[in-house]
mmCIF file of C-alpha atoms in Angstrom:
data_model
loop_
_atom_site.group_PDB
_atom_site.id
_atom_site.type_symbol
_atom_site.label_atom_id
_atom_site.label_comp_id
_atom_site.label_asym_id
_atom_site.label_seq_id
_atom_site.Cartn_x
_atom_site.Cartn_y
_atom_site.Cartn_z
ATOM 1 C CA MET A 1308 227.925 -99.991 223.956
ATOM 2 C CA ARG A 1309 229.245 -100.953 220.542
ATOM 3 C CA VAL A 1310 228.918 -98.697 217.497
ATOM 4 C CA LEU A 1311 229.850 -99.635 213.932
ATOM 5 C CA PHE A 1312 230.346 -96.917 211.315
ATOM 6 C CA LEU A 1313 230.002 -98.013 207.692
ATOM 7 C CA CYS A 1314 230.891 -96.352 204.406
ATOM 8 C CA THR A 1315 231.906 -97.675 201.027
ATOM 9 C CA GLY A 1316 235.710 -97.600 201.247
ATOM 10 C CA ASN A 1317 236.448 -97.494 204.996
ATOM 11 C CA SER A 1318 239.283 -95.201 203.992
ATOM 12 C CA ALA A 1319 238.078 -91.887 205.434
ATOM 13 C CA ARG A 1320 234.560 -91.132 206.746
ATOM 14 C CA SER A 1321 234.043 -94.251 208.834
ATOM 15 C CA GLN A 1322 237.643 -94.261 210.075
ATOM 16 C CA ILE A 1323 237.301 -90.628 211.186
ATOM 17 C CA ALA A 1324 233.955 -91.389 212.864
ATOM 18 C CA GLU A 1325 235.417 -94.394 214.694
ATOM 19 C CA ALA A 1326 238.354 -92.365 216.018
ATOM 20 C CA LEU A 1327 236.203 -89.397 217.053
ATOM 21 C CA THR A 1328 233.736 -91.681 218.841
ATOM 22 C CA GLU A 1329 236.546 -93.343 220.756
ATOM 23 C CA GLU A 1330 237.930 -89.928 221.715
ATOM 24 C CA LEU A 1331 234.633 -88.221 222.548
ATOM 25 C CA GLY A 1332 233.216 -91.331 224.244
ATOM 26 C CA ALA A 1333 236.154 -91.307 226.661
ATOM 27 C CA GLY A 1334 236.328 -95.090 226.901
ATOM 28 C CA THR A 1335 232.587 -95.656 227.352
ATOM 29 C CA ILE A 1336 231.951 -96.698 223.729
ATOM 30 C CA GLU A 1337 233.521 -99.435 221.630
ATOM 31 C CA ALA A 1338 233.688 -97.953 218.140
ATOM 32 C CA TYR A 1339 234.430 -99.817 214.926
ATOM 33 C CA SER A 1340 234.430 -99.024 211.231
ATOM 34 C CA ALA A 1341 234.180 -100.992 208.009
ATOM 35 C CA GLY A 1342 233.296 -100.674 204.351
ATOM 36 C CA SER A 1343 231.471 -102.529 201.614
ATOM 37 C CA HIS A 1344 234.467 -102.113 199.259
ATOM 38 C CA PRO A 1345 237.462 -101.366 201.520
ATOM 39 C CA LYS A 1346 240.343 -99.265 200.249
ATOM 40 C CA PRO A 1347 243.551 -98.308 202.045
ATOM 41 C CA LEU A 1348 243.351 -95.588 204.677
ATOM 42 C CA HIS A 1349 243.471 -92.214 202.912
ATOM 43 C CA PRO A 1350 246.479 -90.038 203.839
ATOM 44 C CA ASN A 1351 244.224 -86.990 204.217
ATOM 45 C CA ALA A 1352 242.137 -88.831 206.816
ATOM 46 C CA VAL A 1353 245.325 -89.497 208.768
ATOM 47 C CA ARG A 1354 246.401 -85.862 208.389
ATOM 48 C CA VAL A 1355 243.076 -84.286 209.394
ATOM 49 C CA MET A 1356 242.876 -86.462 212.497
ATOM 50 C CA ARG A 1357 246.506 -85.820 213.409
ATOM 51 C CA GLU A 1358 245.708 -82.102 213.333
ATOM 52 C CA ARG A 1359 242.944 -82.843 215.866
ATOM 53 C CA GLY A 1360 245.403 -84.706 218.097
ATOM 54 C CA ILE A 1361 244.245 -88.223 217.149
ATOM 55 C CA ASP A 1362 246.586 -90.712 215.464
ATOM 56 C CA ILE A 1363 244.865 -93.166 213.106
ATOM 57 C CA GLU A 1364 247.870 -93.955 210.925
ATOM 58 C CA GLY A 1365 248.208 -97.609 211.966
ATOM 59 C CA ARG A 1366 244.559 -98.526 211.371
ATOM 60 C CA ARG A 1367 243.517 -100.945 208.669
ATOM 61 C CA SER A 1368 240.477 -100.930 206.443
ATOM 62 C CA LYS A 1369 237.979 -103.725 207.107
ATOM 63 C CA HIS A 1370 235.142 -105.324 205.169
ATOM 64 C CA LEU A 1371 231.722 -105.076 206.796
ATOM 65 C CA THR A 1372 231.380 -108.872 206.798
ATOM 66 C CA GLU A 1373 233.963 -108.945 209.634
ATOM 67 C CA PHE A 1374 231.185 -107.652 211.891
ATOM 68 C CA ILE A 1375 228.280 -109.876 210.841
ATOM 69 C CA GLY A 1376 228.500 -112.154 213.894
ATOM 70 C CA ARG A 1377 229.354 -109.466 216.451
ATOM 71 C CA ARG A 1378 226.933 -107.965 218.909
ATOM 72 C CA LEU A 1379 226.390 -104.309 218.035
ATOM 73 C CA ASP A 1380 224.177 -101.705 219.660
ATOM 74 C CA HIS A 1381 224.274 -99.091 216.897
ATOM 75 C CA VAL A 1382 225.156 -99.157 213.197
ATOM 76 C CA VAL A 1383 225.659 -95.823 211.462
ATOM 77 C CA THR A 1384 225.795 -95.778 207.668
ATOM 78 C CA LEU A 1385 227.654 -92.756 206.343
ATOM 79 C CA CYS A 1386 226.815 -92.972 202.657
ATOM 80 C CA ASP A 1387 223.836 -93.931 200.544
ATOM 81 C CA ARG A 1388 225.677 -96.732 198.708
ATOM 82 C CA VAL A 1389 226.545 -98.676 201.859
ATOM 83 C CA ARG A 1390 223.070 -98.103 203.263
ATOM 84 C CA GLU A 1391 221.681 -100.053 200.309
ATOM 85 C CA VAL A 1392 223.908 -103.083 201.011
ATOM 86 C CA CYS A 1393 223.967 -102.949 204.800
ATOM 87 C CA PRO A 1394 223.454 -106.480 206.094
ATOM 88 C CA GLU A 1395 221.099 -107.421 208.874
ATOM 89 C CA PHE A 1396 223.052 -107.759 212.095
ATOM 90 C CA PRO A 1397 222.202 -110.068 215.000
ATOM 91 C CA ASP A 1398 220.481 -108.435 217.973
ATOM 92 C CA HIS A 1399 218.947 -105.837 215.599
ATOM 93 C CA PRO A 1400 221.101 -102.814 216.477
ATOM 94 C CA GLU A 1401 219.723 -99.295 216.248
ATOM 95 C CA LEU A 1402 220.266 -98.103 212.653
ATOM 96 C CA THR A 1403 221.152 -94.510 211.833
ATOM 97 C CA HIS A 1404 221.932 -93.005 208.432
ATOM 98 C CA TRP A 1405 224.035 -89.903 207.830
ATOM 99 C CA SER A 1406 224.569 -89.071 204.166
ATOM 100 C CA ILE A 1407 228.067 -87.590 204.206
ATOM 101 C CA PRO A 1408 229.851 -86.985 200.880
ATOM 102 C CA ASP A 1409 233.070 -88.870 200.209
ATOM 103 C CA PRO A 1410 235.856 -86.317 200.746
ATOM 104 C CA ALA A 1411 238.233 -88.301 198.513
ATOM 105 C CA SER A 1412 235.973 -87.665 195.524
ATOM 106 C CA GLU A 1413 236.654 -83.924 195.637
ATOM 107 C CA GLY A 1414 239.640 -82.487 193.802
ATOM 108 C CA ARG A 1415 242.093 -84.144 191.471
ATOM 109 C CA THR A 1416 244.919 -84.316 194.012
ATOM 110 C CA ASP A 1417 245.216 -85.000 197.730
ATOM 111 C CA ALA A 1418 246.040 -81.317 198.273
ATOM 112 C CA GLU A 1419 242.885 -80.225 196.437
ATOM 113 C CA SER A 1420 240.697 -82.673 198.355
ATOM 114 C CA TYR A 1421 242.056 -81.824 201.816
ATOM 115 C CA PRO A 1422 239.432 -79.118 202.588
ATOM 116 C CA ALA A 1423 236.720 -81.761 202.011
ATOM 117 C CA PHE A 1424 238.375 -83.952 204.672
ATOM 118 C CA GLU A 1425 238.324 -81.030 207.083
ATOM 119 C CA ARG A 1426 234.605 -80.492 206.403
ATOM 120 C CA THR A 1427 233.937 -84.195 206.915
ATOM 121 C CA ALA A 1428 235.792 -84.233 210.232
ATOM 122 C CA ASP A 1429 233.985 -81.052 211.314
ATOM 123 C CA GLU A 1430 230.586 -82.515 210.437
ATOM 124 C CA LEU A 1431 231.321 -85.750 212.290
ATOM 125 C CA THR A 1432 232.618 -83.767 215.265
ATOM 126 C CA THR A 1433 229.199 -82.111 215.393
ATOM 127 C CA ARG A 1434 227.105 -85.260 214.832
ATOM 128 C CA ILE A 1435 228.901 -87.725 217.104
ATOM 129 C CA PRO A 1436 228.197 -85.915 220.405
ATOM 130 C CA ASN A 1437 224.501 -86.063 219.486
ATOM 131 C CA LEU A 1438 224.809 -89.800 218.862
ATOM 132 C CA LEU A 1439 226.606 -90.234 222.187
ATOM 133 C CA GLY A 1440 223.835 -88.289 223.921
ATOM 134 C CA GLN A 1441 221.232 -90.548 222.307
ATOM 135 C CA ILE A 1442 223.163 -93.630 223.434
ATOM 136 C CA GLU A 1443 223.461 -92.274 226.981
ATOM 137 C CA TYR A 1444 219.735 -91.492 227.099
ATOM 138 C CA THR A 1445 218.880 -94.973 225.794
ATOM 139 C CA GLN A 1446 221.092 -96.544 228.455
ATOM 140 C CA GLU A 1447 219.401 -94.502 231.170
ATOM 141 C CA VAL A 1448 215.960 -95.585 229.975
ATOM 142 C CA ILE A 1449 217.036 -99.219 229.819
ATOM 143 C CA LEU A 1450 218.491 -99.007 233.305
ATOM 144 C CA GLY A 1451 215.386 -97.216 234.589
ATOM 145 C CA ARG A 1452 217.090 -93.937 235.441
ATOM 146 C CA ASP A 1453 214.868 -91.732 233.324
#
């Protein structure tokens, strides 16, 4: 199963979601992330994930057009802005929308915005297991194990 997480900048929310899905999916899910207007990976995203035992420091931000021709099973938009510009993907993947605020928009400094990154990671840590359960259930139905 392939899941693509989209947000505007691909600097925090979608990168965190990609890493958490890889970790929580334990190798059963191929997770990707991209943005409509990519920006460099935010240092607070790296820090919050490092504190959860996941290293994302070497990851790069990607534009969502990199995934237009790829087969995807699920696309999760993480902000309202990217939802509006989300392209149509081949194979018509399952679309999910989670409106999660941009943690980088809080506070004037990285130190002031850090608690927002923790909240974002906490929220995604809660939502992603539900997504993985939905994916597992869908697979069981498709394979006739329900």
